CSV table of C-alpha atoms (C1' of nucleotides) in Angstrom, one decimal:
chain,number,residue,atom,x,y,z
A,1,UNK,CA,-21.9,-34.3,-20.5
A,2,UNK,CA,-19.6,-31.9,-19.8
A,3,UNK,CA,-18.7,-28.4,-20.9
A,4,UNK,CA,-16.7,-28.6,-24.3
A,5,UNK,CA,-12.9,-27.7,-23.9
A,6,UNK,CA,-11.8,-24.3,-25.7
A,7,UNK,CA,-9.7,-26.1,-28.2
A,8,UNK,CA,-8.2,-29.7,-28.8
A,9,UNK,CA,-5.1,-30.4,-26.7
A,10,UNK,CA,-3.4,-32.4,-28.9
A,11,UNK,CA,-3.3,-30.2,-31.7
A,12,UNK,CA,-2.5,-27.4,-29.7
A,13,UNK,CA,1.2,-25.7,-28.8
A,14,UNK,CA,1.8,-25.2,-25.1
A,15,UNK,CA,5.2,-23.0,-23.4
A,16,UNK,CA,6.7,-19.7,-24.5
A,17,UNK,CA,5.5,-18.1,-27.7
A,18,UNK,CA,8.2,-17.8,-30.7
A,19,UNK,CA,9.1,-14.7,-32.2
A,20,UNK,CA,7.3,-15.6,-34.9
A,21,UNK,CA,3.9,-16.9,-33.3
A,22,UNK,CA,4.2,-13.3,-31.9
A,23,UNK,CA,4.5,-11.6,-34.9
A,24,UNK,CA,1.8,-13.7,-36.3
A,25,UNK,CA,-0.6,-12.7,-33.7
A,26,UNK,CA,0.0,-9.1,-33.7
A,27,UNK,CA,-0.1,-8.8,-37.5
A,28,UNK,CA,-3.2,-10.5,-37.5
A,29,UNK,CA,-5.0,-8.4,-34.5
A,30,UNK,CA,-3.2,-5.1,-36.1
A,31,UNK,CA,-5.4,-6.1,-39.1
A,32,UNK,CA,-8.5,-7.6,-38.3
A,33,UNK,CA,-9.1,-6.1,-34.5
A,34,UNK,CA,-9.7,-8.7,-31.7
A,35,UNK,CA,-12.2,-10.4,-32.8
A,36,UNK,CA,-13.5,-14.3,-31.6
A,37,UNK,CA,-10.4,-15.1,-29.3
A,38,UNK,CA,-11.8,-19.3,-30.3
A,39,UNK,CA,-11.4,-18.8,-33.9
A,40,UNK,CA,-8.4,-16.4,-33.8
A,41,UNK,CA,-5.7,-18.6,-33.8
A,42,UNK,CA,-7.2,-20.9,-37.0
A,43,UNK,CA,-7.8,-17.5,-38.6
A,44,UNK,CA,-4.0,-16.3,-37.9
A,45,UNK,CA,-2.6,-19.2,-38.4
A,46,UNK,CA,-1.6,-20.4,-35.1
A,47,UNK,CA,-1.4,-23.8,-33.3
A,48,UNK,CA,-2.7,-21.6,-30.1
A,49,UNK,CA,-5.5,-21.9,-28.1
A,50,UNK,CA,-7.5,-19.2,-28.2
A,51,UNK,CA,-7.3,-18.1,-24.6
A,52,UNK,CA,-3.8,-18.5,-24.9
A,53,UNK,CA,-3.6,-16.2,-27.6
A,54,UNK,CA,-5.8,-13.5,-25.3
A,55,UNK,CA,-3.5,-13.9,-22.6
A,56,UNK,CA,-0.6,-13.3,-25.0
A,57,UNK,CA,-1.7,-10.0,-26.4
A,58,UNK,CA,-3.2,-8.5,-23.3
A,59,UNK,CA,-0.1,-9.5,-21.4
A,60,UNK,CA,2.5,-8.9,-23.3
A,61,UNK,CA,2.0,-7.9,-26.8
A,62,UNK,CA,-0.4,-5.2,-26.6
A,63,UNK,CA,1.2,-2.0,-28.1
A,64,UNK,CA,-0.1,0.1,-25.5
A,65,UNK,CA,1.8,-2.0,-22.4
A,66,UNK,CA,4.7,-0.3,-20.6
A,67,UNK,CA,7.5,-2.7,-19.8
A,68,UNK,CA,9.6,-2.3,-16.8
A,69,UNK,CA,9.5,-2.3,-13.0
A,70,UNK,CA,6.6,-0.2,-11.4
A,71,UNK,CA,7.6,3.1,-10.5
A,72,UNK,CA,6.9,4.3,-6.6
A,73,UNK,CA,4.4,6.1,-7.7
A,74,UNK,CA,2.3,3.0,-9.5
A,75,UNK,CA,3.9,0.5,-6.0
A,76,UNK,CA,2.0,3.5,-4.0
A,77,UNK,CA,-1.7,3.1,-5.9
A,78,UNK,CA,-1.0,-0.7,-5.8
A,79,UNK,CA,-1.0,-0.8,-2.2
A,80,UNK,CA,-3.7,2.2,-2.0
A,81,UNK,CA,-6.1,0.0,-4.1
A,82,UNK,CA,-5.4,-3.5,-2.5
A,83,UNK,CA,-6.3,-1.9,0.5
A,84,UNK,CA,-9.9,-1.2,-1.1
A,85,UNK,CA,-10.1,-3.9,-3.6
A,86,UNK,CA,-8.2,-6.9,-1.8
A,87,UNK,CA,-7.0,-9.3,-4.5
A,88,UNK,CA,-8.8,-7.8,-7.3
A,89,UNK,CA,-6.0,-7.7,-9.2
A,90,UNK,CA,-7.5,-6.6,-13.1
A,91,UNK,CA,-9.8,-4.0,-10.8
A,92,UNK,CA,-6.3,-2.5,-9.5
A,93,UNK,CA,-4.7,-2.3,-13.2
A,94,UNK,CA,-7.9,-0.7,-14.8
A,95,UNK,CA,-6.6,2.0,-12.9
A,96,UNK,CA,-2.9,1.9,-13.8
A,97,UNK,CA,-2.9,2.2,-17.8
A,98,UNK,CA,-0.5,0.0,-19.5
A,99,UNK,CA,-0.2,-2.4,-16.5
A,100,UNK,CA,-1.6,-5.8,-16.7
A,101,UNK,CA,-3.5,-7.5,-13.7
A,102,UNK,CA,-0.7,-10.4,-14.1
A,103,UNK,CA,2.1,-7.9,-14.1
A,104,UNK,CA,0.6,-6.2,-10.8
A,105,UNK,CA,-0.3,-9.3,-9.4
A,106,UNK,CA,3.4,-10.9,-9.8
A,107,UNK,CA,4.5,-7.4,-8.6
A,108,UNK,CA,2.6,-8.1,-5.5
A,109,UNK,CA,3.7,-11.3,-4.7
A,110,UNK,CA,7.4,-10.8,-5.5
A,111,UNK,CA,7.8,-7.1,-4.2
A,112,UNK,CA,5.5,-5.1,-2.7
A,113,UNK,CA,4.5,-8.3,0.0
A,114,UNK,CA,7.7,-8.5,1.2
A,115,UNK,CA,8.4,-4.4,1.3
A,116,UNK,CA,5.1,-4.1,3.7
A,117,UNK,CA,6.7,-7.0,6.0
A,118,UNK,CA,9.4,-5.5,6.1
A,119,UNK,CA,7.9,-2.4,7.2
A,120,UNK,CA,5.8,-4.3,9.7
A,121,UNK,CA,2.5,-4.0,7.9
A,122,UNK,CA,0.7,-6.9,7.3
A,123,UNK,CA,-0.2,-7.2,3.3
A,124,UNK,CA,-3.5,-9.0,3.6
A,125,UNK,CA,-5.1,-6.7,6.2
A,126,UNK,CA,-3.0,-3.6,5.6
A,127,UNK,CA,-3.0,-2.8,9.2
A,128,UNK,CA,0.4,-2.7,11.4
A,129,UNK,CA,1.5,-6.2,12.5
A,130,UNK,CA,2.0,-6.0,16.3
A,131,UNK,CA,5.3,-7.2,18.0
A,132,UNK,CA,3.3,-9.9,19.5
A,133,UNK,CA,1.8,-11.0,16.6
A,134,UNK,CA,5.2,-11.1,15.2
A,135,UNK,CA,7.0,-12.9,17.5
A,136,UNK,CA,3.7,-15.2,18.5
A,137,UNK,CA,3.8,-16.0,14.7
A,138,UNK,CA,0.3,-16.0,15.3
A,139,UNK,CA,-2.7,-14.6,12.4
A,140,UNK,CA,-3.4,-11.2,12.3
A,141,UNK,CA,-7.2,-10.4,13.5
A,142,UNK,CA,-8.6,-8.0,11.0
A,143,UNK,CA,-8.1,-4.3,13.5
A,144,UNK,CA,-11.0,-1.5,13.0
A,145,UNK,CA,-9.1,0.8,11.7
A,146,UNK,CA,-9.8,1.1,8.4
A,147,UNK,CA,-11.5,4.5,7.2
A,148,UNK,CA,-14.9,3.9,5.1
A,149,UNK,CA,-14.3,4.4,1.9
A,150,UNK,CA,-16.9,7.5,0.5
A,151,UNK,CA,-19.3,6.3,-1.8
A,152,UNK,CA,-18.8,7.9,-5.5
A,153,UNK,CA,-20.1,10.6,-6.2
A,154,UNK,CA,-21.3,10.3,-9.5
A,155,UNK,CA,-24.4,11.7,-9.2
A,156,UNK,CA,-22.7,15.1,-8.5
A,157,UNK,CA,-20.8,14.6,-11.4
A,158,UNK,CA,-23.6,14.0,-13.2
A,159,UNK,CA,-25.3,17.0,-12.3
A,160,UNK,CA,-22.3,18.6,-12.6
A,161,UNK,CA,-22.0,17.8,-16.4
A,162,UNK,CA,-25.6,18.5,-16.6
A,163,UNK,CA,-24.9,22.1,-15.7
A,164,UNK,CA,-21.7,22.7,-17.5
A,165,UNK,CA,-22.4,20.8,-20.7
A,166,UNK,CA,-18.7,19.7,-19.7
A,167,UNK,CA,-18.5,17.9,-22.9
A,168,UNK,CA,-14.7,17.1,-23.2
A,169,UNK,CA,-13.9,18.2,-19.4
A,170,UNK,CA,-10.9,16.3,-17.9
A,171,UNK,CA,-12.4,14.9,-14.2
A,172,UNK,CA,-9.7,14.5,-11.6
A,173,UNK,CA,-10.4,11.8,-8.9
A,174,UNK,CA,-8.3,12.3,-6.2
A,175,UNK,CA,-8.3,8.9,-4.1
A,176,UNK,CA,-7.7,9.4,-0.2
A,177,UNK,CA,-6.1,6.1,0.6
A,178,UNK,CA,-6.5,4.6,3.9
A,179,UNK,CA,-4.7,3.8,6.3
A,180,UNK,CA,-0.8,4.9,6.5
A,181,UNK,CA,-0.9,5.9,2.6
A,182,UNK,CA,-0.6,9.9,1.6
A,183,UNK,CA,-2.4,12.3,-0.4
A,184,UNK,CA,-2.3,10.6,-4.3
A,185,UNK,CA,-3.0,12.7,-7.2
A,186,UNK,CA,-3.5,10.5,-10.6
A,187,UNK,CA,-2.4,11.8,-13.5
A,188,UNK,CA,-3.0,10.3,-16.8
A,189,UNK,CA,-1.0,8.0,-18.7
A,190,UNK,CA,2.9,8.8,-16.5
A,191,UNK,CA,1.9,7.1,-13.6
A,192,UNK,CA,-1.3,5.0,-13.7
A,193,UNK,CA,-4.4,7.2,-13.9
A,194,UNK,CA,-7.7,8.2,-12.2
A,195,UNK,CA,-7.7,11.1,-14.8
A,196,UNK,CA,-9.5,10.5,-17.7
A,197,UNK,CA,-11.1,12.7,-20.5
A,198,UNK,CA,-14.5,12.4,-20.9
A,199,UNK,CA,-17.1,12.5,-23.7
A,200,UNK,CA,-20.2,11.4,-22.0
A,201,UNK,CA,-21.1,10.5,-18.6
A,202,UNK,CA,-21.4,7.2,-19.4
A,203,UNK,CA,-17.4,6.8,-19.8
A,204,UNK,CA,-16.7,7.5,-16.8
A,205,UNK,CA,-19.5,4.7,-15.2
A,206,UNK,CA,-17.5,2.7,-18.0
A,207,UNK,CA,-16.3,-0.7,-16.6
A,208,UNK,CA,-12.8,0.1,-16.9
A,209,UNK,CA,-12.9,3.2,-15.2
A,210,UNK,CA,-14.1,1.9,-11.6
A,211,UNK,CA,-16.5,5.1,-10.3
A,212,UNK,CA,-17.8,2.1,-7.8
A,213,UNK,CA,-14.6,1.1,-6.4
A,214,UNK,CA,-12.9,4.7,-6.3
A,215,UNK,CA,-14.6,7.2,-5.0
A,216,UNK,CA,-14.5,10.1,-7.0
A,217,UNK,CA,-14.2,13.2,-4.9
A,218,UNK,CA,-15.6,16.7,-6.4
A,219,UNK,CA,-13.0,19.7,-6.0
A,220,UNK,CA,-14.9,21.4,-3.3
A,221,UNK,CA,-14.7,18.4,-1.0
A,222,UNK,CA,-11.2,18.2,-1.8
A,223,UNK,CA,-9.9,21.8,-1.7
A,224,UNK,CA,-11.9,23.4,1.1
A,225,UNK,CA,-12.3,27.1,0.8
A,226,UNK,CA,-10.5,29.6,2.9
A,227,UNK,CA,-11.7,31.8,5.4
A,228,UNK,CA,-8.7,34.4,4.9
A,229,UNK,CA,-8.5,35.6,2.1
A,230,UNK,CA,-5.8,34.5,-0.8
A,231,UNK,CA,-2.7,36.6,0.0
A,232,UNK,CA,-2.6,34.2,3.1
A,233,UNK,CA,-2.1,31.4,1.0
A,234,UNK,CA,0.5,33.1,-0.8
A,235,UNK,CA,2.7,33.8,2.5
A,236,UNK,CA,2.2,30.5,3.8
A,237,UNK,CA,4.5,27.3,2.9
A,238,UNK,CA,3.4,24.9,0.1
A,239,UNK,CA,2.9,22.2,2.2
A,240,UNK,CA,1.3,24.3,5.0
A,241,UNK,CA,-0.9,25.5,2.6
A,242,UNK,CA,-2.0,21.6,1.9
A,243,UNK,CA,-2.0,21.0,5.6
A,244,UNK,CA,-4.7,23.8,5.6
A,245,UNK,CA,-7.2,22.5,3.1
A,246,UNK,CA,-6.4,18.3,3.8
A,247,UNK,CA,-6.1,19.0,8.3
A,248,UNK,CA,-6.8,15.3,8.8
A,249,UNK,CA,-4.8,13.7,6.1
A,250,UNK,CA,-1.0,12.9,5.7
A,251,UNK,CA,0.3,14.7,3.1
A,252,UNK,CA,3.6,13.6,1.9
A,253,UNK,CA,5.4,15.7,-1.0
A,254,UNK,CA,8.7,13.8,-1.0
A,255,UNK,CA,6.2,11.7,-3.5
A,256,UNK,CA,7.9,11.5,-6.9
A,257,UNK,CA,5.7,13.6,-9.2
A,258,UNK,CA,6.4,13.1,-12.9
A,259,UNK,CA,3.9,15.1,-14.7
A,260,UNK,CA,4.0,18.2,-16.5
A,261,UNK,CA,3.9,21.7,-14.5
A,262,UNK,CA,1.6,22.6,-17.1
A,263,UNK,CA,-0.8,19.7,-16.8
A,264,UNK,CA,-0.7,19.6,-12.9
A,265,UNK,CA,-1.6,23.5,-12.7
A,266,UNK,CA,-4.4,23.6,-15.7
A,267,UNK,CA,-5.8,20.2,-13.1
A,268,UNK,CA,-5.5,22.0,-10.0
A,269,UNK,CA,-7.1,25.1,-12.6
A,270,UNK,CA,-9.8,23.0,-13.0
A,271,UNK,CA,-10.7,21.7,-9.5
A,272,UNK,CA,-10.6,25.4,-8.2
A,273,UNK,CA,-12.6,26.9,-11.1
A,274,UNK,CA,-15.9,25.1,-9.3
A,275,UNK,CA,-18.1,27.4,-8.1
A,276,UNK,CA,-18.2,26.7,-4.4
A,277,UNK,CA,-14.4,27.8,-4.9
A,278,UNK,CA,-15.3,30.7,-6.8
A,279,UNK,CA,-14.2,33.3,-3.9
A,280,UNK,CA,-10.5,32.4,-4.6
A,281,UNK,CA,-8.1,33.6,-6.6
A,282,UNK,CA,-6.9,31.2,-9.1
A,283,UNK,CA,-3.5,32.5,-10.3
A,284,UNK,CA,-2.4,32.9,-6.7
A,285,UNK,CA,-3.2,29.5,-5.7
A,286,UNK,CA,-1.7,28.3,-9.4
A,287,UNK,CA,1.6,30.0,-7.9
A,288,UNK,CA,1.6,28.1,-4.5
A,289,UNK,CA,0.9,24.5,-6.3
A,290,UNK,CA,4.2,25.6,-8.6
A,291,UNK,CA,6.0,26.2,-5.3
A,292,UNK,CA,4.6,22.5,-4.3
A,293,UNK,CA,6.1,20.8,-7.5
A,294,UNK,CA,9.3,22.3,-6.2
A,295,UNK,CA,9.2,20.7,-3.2
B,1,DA,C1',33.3,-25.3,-12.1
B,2,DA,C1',29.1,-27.0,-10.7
B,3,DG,C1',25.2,-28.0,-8.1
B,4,DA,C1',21.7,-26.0,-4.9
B,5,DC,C1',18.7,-22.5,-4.0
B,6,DG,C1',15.7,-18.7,-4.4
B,7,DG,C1',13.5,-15.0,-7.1
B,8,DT,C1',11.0,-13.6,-11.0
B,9,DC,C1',7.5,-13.7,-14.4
B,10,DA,C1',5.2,-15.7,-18.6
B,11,DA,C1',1.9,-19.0,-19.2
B,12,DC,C1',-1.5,-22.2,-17.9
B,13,DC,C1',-5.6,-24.1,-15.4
B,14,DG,C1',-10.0,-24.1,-13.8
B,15,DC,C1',-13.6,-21.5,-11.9
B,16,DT,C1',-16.8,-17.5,-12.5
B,17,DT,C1',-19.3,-14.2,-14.9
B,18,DG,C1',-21.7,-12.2,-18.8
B,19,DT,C1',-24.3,-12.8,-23.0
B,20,DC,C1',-27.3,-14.7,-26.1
B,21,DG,C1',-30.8,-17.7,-28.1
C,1,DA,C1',-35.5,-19.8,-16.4
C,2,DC,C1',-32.2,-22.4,-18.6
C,3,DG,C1',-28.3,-24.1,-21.1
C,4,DA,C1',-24.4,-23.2,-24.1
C,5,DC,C1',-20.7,-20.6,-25.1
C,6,DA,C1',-17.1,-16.9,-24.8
C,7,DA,C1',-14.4,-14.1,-22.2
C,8,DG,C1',-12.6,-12.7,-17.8
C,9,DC,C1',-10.3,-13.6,-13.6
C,10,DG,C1',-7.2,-15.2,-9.8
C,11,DG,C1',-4.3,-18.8,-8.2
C,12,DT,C1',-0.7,-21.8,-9.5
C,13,DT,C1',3.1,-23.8,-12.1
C,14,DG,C1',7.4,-24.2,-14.1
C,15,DA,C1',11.2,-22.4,-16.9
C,16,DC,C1',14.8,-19.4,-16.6
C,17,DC,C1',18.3,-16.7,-14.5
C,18,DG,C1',21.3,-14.9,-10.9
C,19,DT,C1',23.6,-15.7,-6.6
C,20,DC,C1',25.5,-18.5,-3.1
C,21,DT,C1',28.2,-22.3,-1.3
DNA sequence: AAGACGGTCAACCGCTTGTCG
DNA sequence: ACGACAAGCGGTTGACCGTCT
C-alpha cells in the first residue's frame, strides 16, 4: 500500500486562485496563524489542497513579499550564492527577505542564465566559458578556480557575544563572493539581507539565517588595521582606502547602494568598534565611508 | 488581422526530509 | 529502528501575454 495522497483529487480545485479564494485564505491565516497546511483549506473554507494553499501564501500572498523585478543588487547575491549553494534555490532566498525560492528560481532561468551567457560565464559552473568551448559547443569541465569558501565563524561570534553580552547587537556578515563577483555588503530588509538583529545566539544558527552556508566574517578579518596612523586614511581616496584594507579583492563601488547613510555608517561603527580595531579612529574612518557612499 | 512563436511566472508534481509515536 | 504523516524543496508544466511575421 502506498502513501496516502494529501487530499482527494476529485474534490479538489486545480489552476489560478480567484480573488476570492485569496481573500479567503489570507483572512483565515490573518486570524488563526498557519496552522495544519492538510486541514487548512476545510477549516477556511476552500476546495484547495493543502499544499496548494502553502504554496499560495508563501508565494504570493504573504504580506511580507516584495513584488517586482529583482534589483541589481538582489541579481548580484543571486549569482554570489548560486555560486556557493548551486541550485539551492529556498537556501538563496533565506537570504534575500521578501523573495521567494520560486520567484529567484524563475528569475534564474528567465534572466540572470541568459545575462551570464551573454557575458561569457557559464551559469552552472560560474567559471568563464572558453572561446573553444563556445564554438566546440562542447560541456564545460568544472575549472579549479573557485576560492574555498571560509568556514563560519560562529564560534567567534559566540565568544564574542559571550564577552559583550551583545544582547540586541546587529551582526554584519559581509560575504566575499567568488569568483568575478565584488565586495557585497548586506543590508537588512532594502536589498536582501545577511544583517540581522539578534537576541540570542541561537537566531543566528536559526535555519533561516544560513551561518553554514555563508560564512560570517568578524570585522577584524574584514577591515584590517592600519599601520599608519588614521590621518592617512583621511588623505587617501575612498576606494583606495578599500583597496588598502580588501588588497586581494575587487572592489567595485559603481554597485547601487540603497541604504541609509545613517545605517551604513552606525554598521561600519560597529565592525570598527571591535577591539583588535581599537587603535583607529572611528569618526575619521566614519568620514571616509561617507565619502564612499558618494562614490 | 491573425497565427506563430517565445518569454514569463504561477501553480503543480513527485521526491526528500523532518518529526513523532 | 521503523512507519506514517506533514512540510519543504526543486524541476516541470501550462496559461497568459507581447512581439514578430
Amino acid at each position: 500500500m502506498g502513501r496516502q495522497p494529501c487530499c482527494d483529487k476529485n474534490e479538489v480545485k486545480k489552476g489560478p486562485w480567484s480573488s476570492e479564494e485569496d481573500k479567503k485564505l489570507t483572512n483565515f491565516i490573518l486570524n488563526n496563524g498557519q496552522c495544519c497546511w492538510r486541514s487548512l483549506p476545510k477549516l477556511a473554507g476552500l476546495l484547495r489542497c493543502g499544499k496548494s494553499c502553502r504554496l499560495r501564501w508563501t508565494n504570493y500572498l504573504r504580506p511580507d513579499l516584495k513584488r517586482g523585478l529583482l534589483s541589481e543588487y538582489e541579481e548580484k547575491m543571486v549569482i554570489d550564492l548560486h555560486a556557493q549553494l548551486g541550485n539551492r534555490w529556498s537556501k538563496i532566498a533565506s537570504h534575500l527577505p521578501g523573495r521567494t525560492d520560486n520567484e529567484i528560481k524563475n528569475h534564474w532561468n528567465t534572466h540572470i542564465k541568459k545575462k551570464l551567457k551573454k557575458m561569457g560565464i557559464d551559469p552552472t559552473t560560474h567559471n568563464p566559458v572558453t572561446s573553444d568551448q563556445l564554438t566546440k559547443n562542447q560541456p564545460i569541465i568544472q575549472q579549479e578556480t573557485q576560492i574555498p569558501i571560509e568556514e563560519p565563524i560562529v564560534e567567534k561570534i559566540k565568544a564574542k557575544q559571550e564577552e559583550n553580552k551583545n544582547i540586541g547587537t546587529t551582526i554584519t556578515t559581509i560575504i566575499m563572493p567568488q569568483s568575478q563577483t565584488n565586495l557585497s555588503l548586506q543590508e537588512n530588509e532594502n536589498i536582501g539581507t545577511c544583517t540581522k538583529n539578534i537576541n540570542s545566539i541561537d537566531e543566528v544558527m536559526d535555519d533561516d539565517f544560513c551561518t553554514n552556508e555563508v560564512p560570517l566574517i568578524s570585522p577584524n578579518e574584514i577591515l584590517v588595521p592600519h599601520e599608519s596612523t588614521t590621518s592617512s586614511f583621511s588623505s587617501q581616496s575612498s576606494i583606495n582606502i578599500l583597496e588598502d584594507f580588501l588588497p586581494n579583492w575587487q572592489c567595485d563601488f559603481n554597485m547601487e547602494i540603497s541604504w541609509a547613510d545613517d545605517d551604513f555608517r552606525s554598521t561600519l561603527d560597529y565592525l570598527l568598534n571591535d577591539d583588535d580595531v581599537s587603535d583607529m579612529n572611528n569618526t575619521t574612518i566614519s568620514q571616509d565611508w561617507s565619502q564612499v557612499l558618494e562614490v
